Amino acid sequence: MIPKKNTPIHWHYFIALENDISQFSRFLEIAESNFSSYSIELGRILFAAASEVDVIAKKYCQKLENSCAADNIGNYKTIITKHHPDFNAIKVHLPRFGLTLTPWNKWRTDTQPLWWRAYTRVKYERHEHFAEANLKNALNAVAALYVLQIFLYRREAEAGELTPNPQLFLIGETPTLDATTGNHEKGLIYNFVSAGDEG
C-alpha cells in the first residue's frame, strides 16, 4: 500500500495559476519593464487569482474568528491585520526573474490593494480599464493568493506538507527542505516568524 496525504484542493489551484504564469513567460518576459503589458490571458489570471483570494480570505477569517461574517476586502483587512499586524509587509520573491513583490502592502493605509482595485475595475468596467489586466496586477494577485494559502494552511506549511512546491514564488527567506516526509517531492517548511507573522 502506498501512503497518501491529501493536499488541500485550494493549494492545487494556486499551483495551477503559478504554472499558467510560467507558461506565459515563454511569450512575455516576467520583468518590471513589462509590468504594464496587458492581455486577455493576463486578465484571466488576474480574475482567477483574485476570485480565489476572495474565497480563501473568507475561509481564513472564519478560521481566525469562528463567528465572523466577513464578506468583502475591507472586512478581510480588519480581521486579518488584527491577528497579523505585519501582514502587509510580507514579501514574495520570484528568484528566477529577480523580482520581489509585496502584494498586501496597500493594507498599511488603504482597504484595497492595487491589484484588487484593478480586478474590480476590469470586471465591471472592462471597456475603460482593460489595461489594468496587466502583468504587474496578475503577478501580485497570484502572490497575494500564495500568502493567504500559507496562512490558511499554516499547520501543513510548517510541517512541509504543502506539495507540490511552488516553482516560481517563494515567501520570506529560503525555506529548508523536509527530509522526513517520505514524499516523492520534499515539501518546503515555512517559518512564520520570518514570513511576517506576529510571532
Tab-separated table of C-alpha atoms in Angstrom:
chain	number	residue	atom	x	y	z
A	1	MET	CA	0.000	0.000	0.000
A	2	ILE	CA	1.276	3.500	-0.889
A	3	PRO	CA	0.758	6.067	1.886
A	4	LYS	CA	-1.078	9.140	0.662
A	5	LYS	CA	-1.687	12.550	2.197
A	6	ASN	CA	-4.359	14.780	0.761
A	7	THR	CA	-3.119	18.248	-0.139
A	8	PRO	CA	-5.829	20.920	0.151
A	9	ILE	CA	-7.587	21.481	-3.186
A	10	HIS	CA	-7.082	25.241	-2.940
A	11	TRP	CA	-3.320	24.687	-2.932
A	12	HIS	CA	-3.538	22.836	-6.249
A	13	TYR	CA	-5.472	25.763	-7.702
A	14	PHE	CA	-2.667	28.155	-6.717
A	15	ILE	CA	-0.080	25.792	-8.245
A	16	ALA	CA	-2.127	25.715	-11.469
A	17	LEU	CA	-2.155	29.524	-11.613
A	18	GLU	CA	1.575	29.613	-10.974
A	19	ASN	CA	2.029	27.169	-13.858
A	20	ASP	CA	-0.050	29.475	-16.066
A	21	ILE	CA	2.418	32.281	-15.320
A	22	SER	CA	5.352	30.009	-16.079
A	23	GLN	CA	3.806	29.100	-19.451
A	24	PHE	CA	3.011	32.755	-20.151
A	25	SER	CA	6.668	33.689	-19.536
A	26	ARG	CA	7.558	31.913	-22.794
A	27	PHE	CA	5.778	34.721	-24.664
A	28	LEU	CA	6.366	37.731	-22.396
A	29	GLU	CA	9.368	38.056	-20.102
A	30	ILE	CA	8.403	38.360	-16.454
A	31	ALA	CA	10.233	41.633	-15.865
A	32	GLU	CA	9.489	45.022	-14.359
A	33	SER	CA	9.870	46.628	-17.784
A	34	ASN	CA	6.850	44.569	-18.919
A	35	PHE	CA	4.635	45.273	-15.892
A	36	SER	CA	2.252	47.469	-17.883
A	37	SER	CA	1.755	44.874	-20.652
A	38	TYR	CA	-1.829	43.626	-20.687
A	39	SER	CA	-3.769	40.895	-22.437
A	40	ILE	CA	-6.799	38.632	-22.226
A	41	GLU	CA	-4.639	35.882	-20.725
A	42	LEU	CA	-3.292	38.173	-18.001
A	43	GLY	CA	-6.864	39.261	-17.347
A	44	ARG	CA	-7.864	35.632	-16.937
A	45	ILE	CA	-5.040	35.007	-14.450
A	46	LEU	CA	-5.938	38.193	-12.545
A	47	PHE	CA	-9.610	37.184	-12.397
A	48	ALA	CA	-8.887	33.627	-11.316
A	49	ALA	CA	-6.388	34.641	-8.622
A	50	ALA	CA	-8.472	37.494	-7.202
A	51	SER	CA	-11.629	35.355	-7.133
A	52	GLU	CA	-9.727	32.665	-5.252
A	53	VAL	CA	-8.338	35.303	-2.862
A	54	ASP	CA	-11.955	36.160	-2.039
A	55	VAL	CA	-12.698	32.507	-1.231
A	56	ILE	CA	-9.522	31.904	0.793
A	57	ALA	CA	-9.706	35.197	2.712
A	58	LYS	CA	-13.269	34.398	3.775
A	59	LYS	CA	-12.223	30.914	4.926
A	60	TYR	CA	-9.229	32.287	6.811
A	61	CYS	CA	-11.287	34.982	8.549
A	62	GLN	CA	-13.739	32.294	9.699
A	63	LYS	CA	-10.797	30.265	10.963
A	64	LEU	CA	-9.467	33.257	12.908
A	65	GLU	CA	-12.863	34.261	14.288
A	66	ASN	CA	-15.404	31.492	14.180
A	67	SER	CA	-18.458	33.739	14.262
A	68	CYS	CA	-17.223	36.321	11.770
A	69	ALA	CA	-19.244	37.169	8.689
A	70	ALA	CA	-16.502	38.810	6.635
A	71	ASP	CA	-17.589	39.055	3.029
A	72	ASN	CA	-15.551	41.816	1.390
A	73	ILE	CA	-11.968	43.020	1.104
A	74	GLY	CA	-12.458	45.665	3.812
A	75	ASN	CA	-13.739	43.106	6.318
A	76	TYR	CA	-10.892	40.763	5.448
A	77	LYS	CA	-8.369	43.514	6.144
A	78	THR	CA	-9.904	44.316	9.543
A	79	ILE	CA	-9.827	40.732	10.763
A	80	ILE	CA	-6.546	39.551	9.255
A	81	THR	CA	-4.498	42.604	10.255
A	82	LYS	CA	-5.929	42.437	13.777
A	83	HIS	CA	-4.392	38.971	14.140
A	84	HIS	CA	-1.317	39.644	11.958
A	85	PRO	CA	-0.334	43.333	12.194
A	86	ASP	CA	2.623	42.866	9.811
A	87	PHE	CA	0.621	41.011	7.158
A	88	ASN	CA	1.027	43.945	4.752
A	89	ALA	CA	4.823	43.645	4.896
A	90	ILE	CA	5.111	40.033	3.704
A	91	LYS	CA	7.332	39.776	0.648
A	92	VAL	CA	7.012	37.219	-2.121
A	93	HIS	CA	10.093	36.570	-4.225
A	94	LEU	CA	10.327	35.309	-7.792
A	95	PRO	CA	14.027	34.339	-7.763
A	96	ARG	CA	14.013	33.098	-11.362
A	97	PHE	CA	13.070	36.593	-12.543
A	98	GLY	CA	14.838	38.647	-9.859
A	99	LEU	CA	11.576	40.173	-8.599
A	100	THR	CA	10.197	40.828	-5.123
A	101	LEU	CA	6.527	41.653	-4.599
A	102	THR	CA	4.684	42.935	-1.537
A	103	PRO	CA	1.125	42.161	-2.635
A	104	TRP	CA	-0.642	43.281	0.541
A	105	ASN	CA	1.393	46.473	1.121
A	106	LYS	CA	-1.586	48.782	0.481
A	107	TRP	CA	-3.225	47.342	3.605
A	108	ARG	CA	-0.912	49.639	5.574
A	109	THR	CA	-3.207	52.541	4.721
A	110	ASP	CA	-5.911	51.518	2.249
A	111	THR	CA	-8.662	48.912	2.209
A	112	GLN	CA	-7.965	47.644	-1.294
A	113	PRO	CA	-4.634	46.509	-2.736
A	114	LEU	CA	-3.946	47.939	-6.194
A	115	TRP	CA	-4.348	44.534	-7.871
A	116	TRP	CA	-7.760	44.090	-6.201
A	117	ARG	CA	-8.893	47.509	-7.408
A	118	ALA	CA	-7.714	46.556	-10.902
A	119	TYR	CA	-9.647	43.283	-10.687
A	120	THR	CA	-12.916	45.038	-9.833
A	121	ARG	CA	-12.412	47.710	-12.480
A	122	VAL	CA	-11.639	45.203	-15.214
A	123	LYS	CA	-14.523	43.028	-14.065
A	124	TYR	CA	-17.175	45.751	-14.101
A	125	GLU	CA	-15.761	48.450	-16.427
A	126	ARG	CA	-13.618	46.451	-18.821
A	127	HIS	CA	-14.146	48.838	-21.738
A	128	GLU	CA	-12.460	51.628	-19.744
A	129	HIS	CA	-9.937	49.761	-17.589
A	130	PHE	CA	-8.799	46.737	-19.601
A	131	ALA	CA	-5.180	47.984	-19.493
A	132	GLU	CA	-5.223	47.167	-15.763
A	133	ALA	CA	-5.351	43.461	-16.708
A	134	ASN	CA	-1.588	43.720	-16.809
A	135	LEU	CA	1.418	41.679	-15.750
A	136	LYS	CA	2.022	43.613	-12.525
A	137	ASN	CA	-1.532	43.113	-11.266
A	138	ALA	CA	-1.681	39.466	-12.312
A	139	LEU	CA	1.608	38.662	-10.546
A	140	ASN	CA	0.560	40.479	-7.384
A	141	ALA	CA	-2.828	38.759	-7.306
A	142	VAL	CA	-1.201	35.316	-7.522
A	143	ALA	CA	1.402	36.346	-4.916
A	144	ALA	CA	-1.387	37.573	-2.616
A	145	LEU	CA	-3.146	34.234	-3.004
A	146	TYR	CA	0.075	32.425	-2.113
A	147	VAL	CA	0.421	34.428	1.110
A	148	LEU	CA	-3.163	33.700	2.155
A	149	GLN	CA	-2.785	29.995	1.381
A	150	ILE	CA	0.284	29.728	3.610
A	151	PHE	CA	-1.605	31.306	6.495
A	152	LEU	CA	-4.784	29.307	5.948
A	153	TYR	CA	-2.797	26.071	5.829
A	154	ARG	CA	-0.284	27.089	8.469
A	155	ARG	CA	-0.053	23.661	10.104
A	156	GLU	CA	0.638	21.970	6.785
A	157	ALA	CA	3.067	24.718	5.759
A	158	GLU	CA	5.086	24.403	8.964
A	159	ALA	CA	5.144	20.613	8.593
A	160	GLY	CA	6.282	20.695	4.952
A	161	GLU	CA	3.075	19.059	3.739
A	162	LEU	CA	2.004	21.546	1.054
A	163	THR	CA	3.116	19.847	-2.130
A	164	PRO	CA	3.896	20.181	-4.920
A	165	ASN	CA	6.221	23.070	-4.122
A	166	PRO	CA	5.869	26.377	-5.937
A	167	GLN	CA	8.355	26.689	-8.792
A	168	LEU	CA	8.314	30.482	-9.191
A	169	PHE	CA	7.078	32.037	-5.949
A	170	LEU	CA	8.814	31.999	-2.566
A	171	ILE	CA	7.824	33.674	0.706
A	172	GLY	CA	10.479	35.047	3.046
A	173	GLU	CA	13.905	33.502	3.321
A	174	THR	CA	14.770	30.262	1.561
A	175	PRO	CA	12.864	27.543	3.443
A	176	THR	CA	14.535	24.298	4.421
A	177	LEU	CA	13.655	21.030	2.752
A	178	ASP	CA	11.865	18.465	4.884
A	179	ALA	CA	13.786	15.217	4.696
A	180	THR	CA	11.278	13.242	6.751
A	181	THR	CA	8.019	13.482	4.798
A	182	GLY	CA	8.722	10.397	2.713
A	183	ASN	CA	7.017	12.131	-0.209
A	184	HIS	CA	8.454	11.859	-3.697
A	185	GLU	CA	8.869	15.626	-3.571
A	186	LYS	CA	10.043	17.037	-0.244
A	187	GLY	CA	7.781	19.822	0.950
A	188	LEU	CA	9.097	23.259	1.848
A	189	ILE	CA	8.937	24.095	5.542
A	190	TYR	CA	7.728	27.635	6.203
A	191	ASN	CA	8.982	29.655	9.171
A	192	PHE	CA	6.183	32.010	10.167
A	193	VAL	CA	8.329	34.392	12.178
A	194	SER	CA	10.418	35.197	9.101
A	195	ALA	CA	7.277	35.258	6.937
A	196	GLY	CA	5.887	38.318	8.708
A	197	ASP	CA	3.784	36.562	11.306
A	198	GLU	CA	3.240	38.322	14.594
A	199	GLY	CA	5.210	35.565	16.301
